[in-house]
XYZ file of C-alpha atoms in Angstrom:
595
model
C 52.192 4.001 37.093
C 54.912 2.187 35.050
C 56.808 -0.810 36.898
C 58.877 -1.679 34.022
C 62.517 -3.200 35.152
C 64.436 -1.458 32.506
C 67.838 -0.412 34.334
C 68.525 3.310 35.292
C 71.590 3.968 34.169
C 72.314 0.794 32.367
C 75.250 -0.234 34.787
C 73.662 -3.700 35.954
C 76.092 -7.138 35.468
C 74.265 -9.960 35.256
C 76.033 -12.715 37.173
C 75.370 -15.716 34.133
C 77.499 -13.618 32.388
C 80.382 -13.199 34.656
C 83.779 -14.657 34.108
C 84.492 -17.267 36.657
C 85.251 -16.702 40.090
C 88.505 -16.786 41.791
C 88.353 -19.987 43.376
C 87.330 -21.676 40.164
C 90.266 -20.028 38.185
C 92.912 -21.111 40.396
C 92.000 -24.445 39.513
C 92.458 -24.219 36.066
C 95.855 -25.705 34.423
C 98.399 -23.205 33.474
C 99.563 -20.018 35.263
C 99.308 -18.027 32.380
C 95.738 -18.871 31.668
C 95.020 -18.363 35.612
C 96.577 -14.906 35.044
C 94.912 -13.608 32.344
C 91.321 -14.644 33.556
C 92.439 -13.177 36.980
C 93.257 -10.112 34.923
C 89.653 -10.138 32.657
C 87.942 -10.403 36.154
C 89.903 -7.439 37.808
C 89.028 -5.362 35.005
C 85.416 -5.960 34.737
C 85.080 -5.232 38.607
C 87.084 -2.078 37.870
C 84.383 -1.201 34.878
C 81.119 -2.023 37.251
C 82.834 0.021 40.143
C 83.417 2.874 37.941
C 80.008 2.535 36.133
C 78.736 3.067 39.840
C 79.854 6.378 40.675
C 78.810 9.532 39.937
C 80.113 10.563 36.505
C 78.675 13.764 36.422
C 80.167 15.385 39.184
C 83.022 17.199 37.727
C 80.614 19.385 35.723
C 78.624 20.778 38.994
C 81.883 21.099 41.774
C 81.946 24.916 40.236
C 78.548 25.502 40.909
C 77.853 23.319 43.734
C 79.201 23.153 47.382
C 78.988 18.955 47.105
C 78.621 17.464 50.665
C 79.023 13.998 51.731
C 75.377 13.433 52.613
C 74.109 14.635 49.402
C 76.753 12.416 47.439
C 75.435 9.525 49.578
C 71.697 10.435 48.962
C 72.284 10.769 45.113
C 74.383 7.498 45.159
C 71.902 5.268 46.885
C 68.724 6.582 44.967
C 70.448 5.808 41.449
C 72.577 2.496 42.256
C 70.769 0.653 45.301
C 67.019 1.913 45.189
C 66.791 1.535 41.522
C 65.467 4.829 40.974
C 62.555 4.601 43.305
C 63.556 6.996 46.543
C 61.862 9.112 49.069
C 64.442 12.035 49.958
C 63.357 12.553 53.573
C 66.581 14.513 54.837
C 65.486 17.256 57.734
C 64.937 20.594 56.773
C 68.002 22.732 55.609
C 70.035 19.969 54.430
C 69.539 20.144 50.474
C 67.184 17.650 49.013
C 66.985 19.815 46.121
C 70.313 19.490 45.596
C 70.113 15.577 45.906
C 67.166 15.327 43.679
C 68.983 17.539 41.037
C 72.386 15.300 41.474
C 70.151 12.409 40.441
C 68.772 14.127 37.322
C 72.293 15.422 36.100
C 73.586 11.957 36.085
C 70.697 10.551 34.204
C 71.148 13.257 31.792
C 75.048 13.235 31.758
C 74.877 9.363 30.663
C 72.318 9.841 28.173
C 70.151 7.216 29.873
C 66.743 9.447 30.395
C 65.800 12.689 29.839
C 61.728 13.395 30.232
C 61.148 14.687 33.581
C 58.006 16.136 35.148
C 58.758 18.259 38.458
C 55.654 18.912 40.424
C 56.044 21.483 43.333
C 53.775 23.694 45.582
C 52.921 26.853 43.516
C 55.385 28.941 45.445
C 58.381 27.085 44.800
C 58.165 26.058 40.925
C 60.306 28.884 39.775
C 62.725 28.406 42.390
C 63.506 24.748 41.400
C 63.517 26.055 37.754
C 66.369 28.298 38.568
C 68.328 26.099 41.026
C 68.127 23.272 38.007
C 69.554 25.769 35.456
C 72.038 27.715 37.723
C 73.493 24.588 39.474
C 73.002 21.782 37.129
C 72.971 23.524 33.739
C 69.566 21.436 33.363
C 66.719 23.637 31.351
C 63.340 22.993 32.552
C 60.195 24.731 31.114
C 57.723 26.301 33.912
C 53.989 26.644 33.875
C 54.851 30.303 35.127
C 57.088 31.041 32.086
C 54.874 33.568 29.363
C 55.852 31.250 26.492
C 54.791 28.096 27.991
C 53.374 26.124 25.233
C 51.753 23.089 27.432
C 52.686 19.544 28.884
C 53.029 17.990 25.503
C 56.049 20.458 24.471
C 59.025 19.816 26.525
C 60.549 16.752 27.620
C 61.802 18.540 31.092
C 58.778 20.489 33.029
C 58.178 22.121 36.435
C 54.716 23.009 37.289
C 52.644 23.661 40.198
C 51.090 20.346 41.091
C 47.542 22.219 41.732
C 47.914 23.574 38.048
C 49.232 20.428 36.449
C 45.930 18.307 37.941
C 43.235 20.749 35.962
C 41.733 18.606 33.550
C 43.045 20.252 30.524
C 46.762 20.039 31.708
C 46.339 16.641 33.152
C 45.065 15.017 29.970
C 48.454 16.208 27.989
C 50.371 14.576 31.021
C 48.832 11.280 31.020
C 49.474 10.767 27.514
C 53.496 10.625 28.082
C 55.513 8.135 29.338
C 57.881 9.724 31.850
C 61.156 8.704 32.272
C 61.100 10.201 36.079
C 58.427 12.194 38.338
C 60.090 14.288 41.007
C 57.484 15.632 43.562
C 58.373 18.223 46.292
C 56.882 18.268 49.476
C 55.493 15.015 49.066
C 53.642 15.179 52.229
C 50.800 16.885 50.451
C 50.388 13.457 49.072
C 50.062 11.469 52.362
C 45.717 11.292 51.742
C 44.852 8.720 49.272
C 41.827 9.350 47.609
C 42.356 13.332 47.243
C 42.331 15.082 43.951
C 46.145 15.582 44.147
C 46.850 11.607 44.891
C 44.697 10.403 42.149
C 46.210 12.690 39.739
C 49.720 11.652 40.568
C 48.767 7.859 40.791
C 47.577 8.143 37.228
C 50.747 9.669 35.728
C 52.703 6.740 33.592
C 56.377 7.229 34.930
C 59.069 5.060 35.363
C 61.160 6.370 38.345
C 60.319 8.501 40.944
C 61.977 10.761 43.153
C 59.874 12.080 45.880
C 61.037 14.760 48.708
C 59.832 15.837 51.990
C 61.315 16.360 55.452
C 57.887 15.406 57.288
C 56.897 11.741 55.476
C 54.748 11.409 58.577
C 52.502 13.714 60.237
C 49.663 12.578 61.730
C 49.643 8.788 61.366
C 51.896 6.079 59.854
C 49.484 5.179 57.199
C 50.615 8.464 55.800
C 54.014 6.796 54.916
C 52.113 4.132 53.233
C 50.266 6.259 50.819
C 53.325 8.145 49.821
C 55.476 5.021 49.494
C 52.830 3.443 47.541
C 53.348 6.115 44.746
C 56.963 5.570 44.420
C 57.298 1.488 44.939
C 53.976 0.118 44.548
C 53.673 -3.085 46.655
C 56.534 -2.736 49.002
C 53.829 -2.870 51.909
C 51.454 -5.289 50.503
C 47.809 -3.948 50.733
C 46.970 -0.961 52.664
C 45.087 -3.333 55.424
C 48.226 -5.720 55.759
C 50.247 -2.577 56.229
C 47.715 -1.564 59.200
C 47.697 -5.193 60.544
C 51.241 -5.155 60.622
C 52.383 -1.917 61.828
C 49.148 0.512 63.221
C 48.171 -0.199 66.957
C 44.337 -1.073 67.304
C 44.120 1.468 69.942
C 44.066 5.564 69.429
C 47.572 5.924 70.226
C 50.079 7.788 67.821
C 52.437 4.977 67.882
C 53.531 2.453 65.616
C 54.208 -1.621 65.621
C 57.128 -3.209 65.057
C 59.286 -0.387 64.303
C 62.560 -2.581 63.548
C 60.903 -4.154 60.643
C 59.330 -1.041 59.444
C 62.638 0.272 59.311
C 64.168 -2.470 57.634
C 61.858 -1.956 54.779
C 61.847 1.675 54.624
C 65.772 1.040 54.035
C 65.079 0.203 50.528
C 63.318 3.186 49.744
C 64.010 6.197 51.694
C 66.792 8.225 52.390
C 66.814 10.239 55.676
C 69.556 12.139 57.216
C 69.550 14.338 60.672
C 71.191 17.688 60.971
C 73.682 15.619 63.642
C 74.392 12.923 61.173
C 76.476 15.387 58.907
C 79.445 17.059 59.444
C 77.691 20.235 58.931
C 78.647 22.463 62.042
C 75.513 24.919 61.520
C 75.813 28.278 63.674
C 73.871 30.332 65.808
C 71.050 32.928 64.986
C 71.589 36.153 67.358
C 68.444 38.150 67.192
C 68.790 41.831 68.315
C 65.158 43.309 68.266
C 64.860 46.935 68.635
C 61.724 49.149 69.092
C 61.916 52.919 69.136
C 59.136 55.444 70.326
C 57.969 57.590 67.097
C 58.616 60.948 66.934
C 55.678 63.670 66.981
C 55.558 63.654 63.469
C 55.720 59.802 62.759
C 53.107 59.381 65.488
C 50.814 61.687 63.699
C 51.492 60.386 60.173
C 51.111 56.858 61.523
C 47.405 57.938 63.119
C 46.320 59.683 60.059
C 47.018 56.797 57.534
C 45.458 54.175 60.196
C 42.004 56.239 60.450
C 42.308 56.519 57.002
C 42.491 52.776 56.284
C 39.787 51.909 58.945
C 37.499 54.313 57.463
C 38.039 53.134 53.698
C 38.828 49.556 54.125
C 36.315 47.264 52.330
C 36.817 43.436 51.626
C 33.385 43.784 49.238
C 35.131 46.292 46.484
C 38.582 45.158 46.413
C 39.911 48.210 48.483
C 41.558 45.996 51.425
C 44.429 44.933 49.023
C 45.427 48.376 48.729
C 44.758 49.249 52.283
C 46.911 46.690 53.163
C 49.938 47.991 51.293
C 49.309 51.428 52.624
C 49.117 50.416 56.274
C 52.537 48.756 55.789
C 54.197 51.541 54.152
C 53.245 53.872 56.915
C 55.730 51.872 59.413
C 58.412 51.603 56.758
C 58.682 54.999 55.888
C 56.788 58.412 54.890
C 58.266 58.329 51.620
C 56.756 55.087 50.782
C 53.366 56.266 51.817
C 53.636 59.751 50.067
C 54.885 57.769 46.795
C 51.401 55.573 47.014
C 49.261 58.848 47.799
C 50.724 60.917 45.308
C 50.083 58.296 42.671
C 46.305 58.206 43.581
C 45.940 61.799 44.049
C 46.885 62.025 40.554
C 44.682 59.749 39.406
C 46.995 56.572 38.933
C 45.407 53.503 39.957
C 42.147 55.147 42.390
C 39.692 57.654 41.705
C 39.525 59.625 44.846
C 37.253 62.521 45.329
C 35.464 64.895 47.908
C 36.081 63.993 51.498
C 38.281 60.961 50.812
C 40.788 63.447 48.475
C 41.061 65.989 51.405
C 41.934 63.117 53.978
C 44.678 62.002 51.477
C 45.933 65.621 50.668
C 46.721 65.673 54.504
C 48.392 62.642 54.851
C 50.512 63.857 51.871
C 51.448 66.968 53.518
C 52.303 64.994 56.767
C 54.595 62.957 54.820
C 56.503 65.747 53.252
C 57.219 67.589 56.712
C 59.262 64.634 58.215
C 63.026 64.984 57.657
C 65.361 62.038 58.930
C 63.203 59.529 60.567
C 63.951 57.361 63.789
C 64.578 54.308 62.117
C 67.271 55.918 59.622
C 68.992 57.122 62.635
C 69.004 53.766 64.421
C 69.827 51.994 61.293
C 72.848 54.240 60.823
C 74.221 53.292 64.504
C 74.022 49.448 63.500
C 75.903 49.919 60.218
C 78.577 51.825 62.121
C 79.039 48.911 64.525
C 79.011 46.128 62.226
C 81.900 47.908 60.486
C 83.885 48.818 63.858
C 83.195 45.206 64.893
C 83.943 43.211 61.532
C 87.146 43.329 59.339
C 85.120 43.556 56.044
C 81.835 44.896 57.169
C 78.977 43.401 55.524
C 75.135 44.021 56.038
C 72.002 43.314 54.331
C 69.129 45.778 54.590
C 65.823 44.531 53.607
C 62.943 46.913 52.879
C 59.710 46.050 51.074
C 59.391 49.159 49.177
C 61.343 51.154 46.518
C 60.666 54.413 48.079
C 62.151 53.531 51.523
C 64.978 51.621 49.645
C 65.846 55.330 48.072
C 65.703 56.991 51.478
C 67.875 54.406 53.105
C 70.459 54.762 50.579
C 70.452 58.677 50.684
C 70.639 58.669 54.408
C 73.766 56.337 54.080
C 75.539 58.162 51.408
C 74.916 61.641 53.793
C 75.853 60.230 56.874
C 79.688 61.520 57.757
C 80.454 57.574 59.542
C 79.568 55.734 56.376
C 81.608 58.014 53.570
C 83.920 54.875 52.327
C 81.111 52.078 52.965
C 80.240 50.595 49.726
C 76.476 50.711 48.967
C 74.920 48.235 46.744
C 71.264 48.091 45.700
C 69.056 45.354 44.390
C 65.253 45.453 43.185
C 62.730 43.724 41.168
C 63.493 46.022 38.570
C 66.906 44.755 37.696
C 67.582 41.557 35.395
C 68.454 38.594 37.076
C 72.387 39.194 35.607
C 72.164 43.019 37.203
C 71.212 41.208 40.340
C 74.066 38.709 40.347
C 76.378 41.724 39.292
C 75.170 43.665 42.161
C 75.851 40.696 44.892
C 79.029 39.543 43.469
C 79.988 43.626 44.250
C 78.877 43.327 47.394
C 80.836 40.065 48.029
C 84.199 41.740 46.942
C 83.990 45.131 48.424
C 81.787 44.468 51.372
C 79.565 47.074 52.817
C 75.843 47.480 52.718
C 73.438 45.955 50.379
C 70.105 47.580 50.608
C 67.683 45.581 48.834
C 63.706 44.406 48.482
C 62.488 41.314 48.521
C 63.359 40.501 45.361
C 66.383 38.384 46.765
C 64.592 37.021 49.439
C 64.268 33.677 47.583
C 66.686 32.144 45.171
C 69.918 33.479 45.967
C 72.554 32.592 48.651
C 74.594 35.119 50.565
C 76.534 33.216 53.192
C 79.306 35.592 52.761
C 77.489 37.938 54.769
C 76.110 37.361 58.404
C 74.272 40.620 59.284
C 70.881 41.261 58.090
C 68.615 44.522 59.214
C 64.740 44.194 58.785
C 63.991 47.753 58.232
C 60.592 46.724 58.046
C 58.892 43.616 58.784
C 56.842 41.452 56.524
C 53.919 40.398 58.414
C 53.822 36.952 57.259
C 56.487 34.951 59.321
C 57.429 32.560 56.253
C 58.562 35.968 54.394
C 60.821 36.732 57.565
C 62.695 33.679 57.226
C 62.987 33.366 53.625
C 64.998 36.721 53.880
C 67.152 35.172 56.714
C 67.772 32.080 54.667
C 69.443 33.973 52.370
C 72.530 33.999 55.043
C 71.587 31.176 57.581
C 72.097 28.252 55.492
C 74.638 25.404 54.584
C 77.747 27.089 54.101
C 77.568 30.084 56.501
C 80.666 29.554 58.926
C 79.787 32.373 61.536
C 77.162 33.439 63.900
C 74.537 35.056 62.135
C 73.235 38.503 63.272
C 69.433 39.504 62.760
C 68.377 43.285 63.603
C 64.520 44.133 63.403
C 63.577 47.495 63.589
C 59.775 48.520 64.527
C 58.313 51.642 65.826
C 56.269 51.421 69.124
C 52.611 51.430 69.325
C 52.338 50.387 65.682
C 50.680 47.445 63.992
C 54.375 46.664 63.256
C 54.837 46.240 67.076
C 52.139 44.098 67.608
C 53.113 41.826 65.263
C 56.501 41.702 66.456
C 55.628 40.585 69.799
C 52.522 39.044 69.706
C 52.910 37.010 66.796
C 56.459 36.673 65.822
C 57.129 36.109 69.845
C 54.635 33.484 70.403
C 56.257 31.196 67.796
C 59.678 32.273 68.039
C 59.845 33.001 64.439
C 63.560 34.268 64.298
C 64.700 30.911 65.554
C 62.407 28.602 63.504
C 63.859 27.487 59.967
C 61.346 27.404 57.096
C 60.421 24.137 57.474
C 59.766 24.595 60.924
C 57.754 27.517 60.227
C 55.709 25.290 57.419
C 54.932 22.725 60.068
C 53.473 25.301 62.560
C 51.401 27.174 59.900
C 50.309 24.237 58.101
C 46.727 24.477 59.082
C 46.592 27.980 57.853
C 46.523 29.481 54.122
C 50.355 30.204 53.905
C 50.247 32.633 51.087
C 51.471 36.079 52.166
C 48.385 37.956 51.220
C 45.937 35.457 52.920
C 48.074 35.937 56.425
C 48.774 39.516 56.099
C 44.804 40.533 55.247
C 44.222 38.293 58.476
C 46.795 40.662 60.514
C 45.048 43.717 58.817
C 41.356 42.360 59.649
C 42.640 42.531 63.446
C 43.653 46.380 63.281
C 40.307 47.168 61.429
C 37.806 45.246 63.849
C 39.638 47.162 67.170
C 38.038 50.007 68.365
C 40.279 50.943 70.984
C 43.899 49.996 71.926
C 42.600 47.354 74.314
C 40.581 45.910 71.959
C 43.659 45.794 69.253
C 45.824 44.029 71.981
C 43.042 41.347 72.484
C 42.559 40.749 69.054
C 46.296 39.986 68.284
C 46.356 37.937 71.674
C 43.402 35.790 70.289
C 45.536 35.408 66.854
C 48.463 34.264 68.977
C 46.837 31.909 70.739
C 45.891 30.082 67.444
C 49.307 30.164 66.336
C 50.490 28.421 69.615
C 47.900 25.776 68.812
C 49.357 25.298 65.708
C 52.773 25.127 67.277
C 51.649 22.479 69.563
C 50.288 20.359 66.783
C 53.611 20.780 64.625
C 55.435 19.465 67.795
C 53.160 16.620 68.312
C 53.866 15.790 64.681
C 57.451 16.025 64.904
C 57.351 13.681 68.138
C 55.724 11.187 66.158
C 58.236 11.438 62.978
C 60.824 10.874 65.359
C 59.161 7.706 67.140
C 58.358 6.379 63.449
C 61.921 6.781 62.626
C 63.693 5.887 65.794
C 66.703 4.078 64.909
C 66.390 4.446 61.321
C 69.687 3.639 60.127
C 71.295 5.976 57.153
C 74.337 5.751 55.190
C 75.328 3.684 52.212
C 76.508 0.575 54.304
C 73.325 0.272 55.916
C 71.164 0.534 52.671
């Protein structure tokens, strides 16, 4: 890490070069000279003040709703912390916006322009989009099809686990970066890990790290993170432990006041209660329905097929996972996949297996309007009756289900004059934006796949219907997060539809219910699931495995009960970590005047 003292944005004034102070000026002979020097002093102070203001704000006010605590954070990071800051606001307060404002200001002043942003893999493209859309900052990303390496661009966003690979790390080490940005910085809490050593070996002048949970297990987590941002602030690790870590095994902290004073020079932390934001409530309506006879028989046939042909060894678990999710979504989703397989697209099915799939296809074709379609139409009718400009987003995971939902809405007499908008992954980014703009202007129903569950803010709508439920809680929260965020001024209504007695029903009751997923924020879920693999596929495979291994309904219930007990254990650990964070930062003063 570089420790150069070059000015961050070239705005500091040396005291020895200053004109005489006021009390010295008044002693000079001649009022004209005194007045002249007073004018010089006033002009110098005016220039200094203007130089320590965020000058790039006018360029981004059309794309961002700037909030006071975010302006405060960016200003303090630049002008009071000399470009070495840990953004530690609570979840949902916009740490990405704060970092983006800092980088925009540095570019606006032509001060610095080589930036490396390291994030968890799943957040890299989201950062890239936000930097471009909100700040006009174009970053290359290691997931770009045309990415040419870490020595080919001045502004790069990358997965930290990709960047630390030897062939990429050498390119990164060979450069002098103006600023290093690390999101989810709590992943660097353990020194000596590959991630930590990789970051420590990068040559960077300024550091902007972000995490809502800078302390998770031990106060030394904080030492390790801060030591990457501002080396030497707390002395050696042994000095830090002697001063702040208790001798016994209590998860407390010594000399908390002194620790807080030190932290103010490097850490920015706002709590939700510190801001003027009035977060609205979530109203969750979970509706489970008894499937009709045809739906029940189709579910049983697909489930039996999946259990018979599931195999981790030959990779079939992934296609079986998809089929089991489709059957609780709609018969048309199942039919779409099965017909492809029967036509030789993606699977070679012969003999008994082919006979089973032909039976499934026949059952799916025989189903007309489904139970979920009927219930959805009732919900949409209620939304439009109670709201002046009725808007609802209907989420599904499957294109065939999306088409069936749109057909049902258009065929229903009650929905004649309701505009219907659709978004799917096949649309370009510009086309998605256009559909969302039409939805905003005209109201109605937006029927969408999860292609908009990340990266787009739709606070002008406050109703979501989860027509089918992702089995991963994080995916559900990402859907809700499109409307339940800063800028939402109404209560948010979430409707969940599920068929009784299906795996969807078990996920809803046993897993989502145990961790109260619909009232958690993304950050809360990240903490709860921190000990698990958080990728969607891994979690969903674990859910499917419970079903595969059950020989009876009672055993299936027991399997899910065991899984929910594990999640409750994760939740207790998360709450313990949260309480520890609150203790460590108790009395931590925020605001410009305290920095």
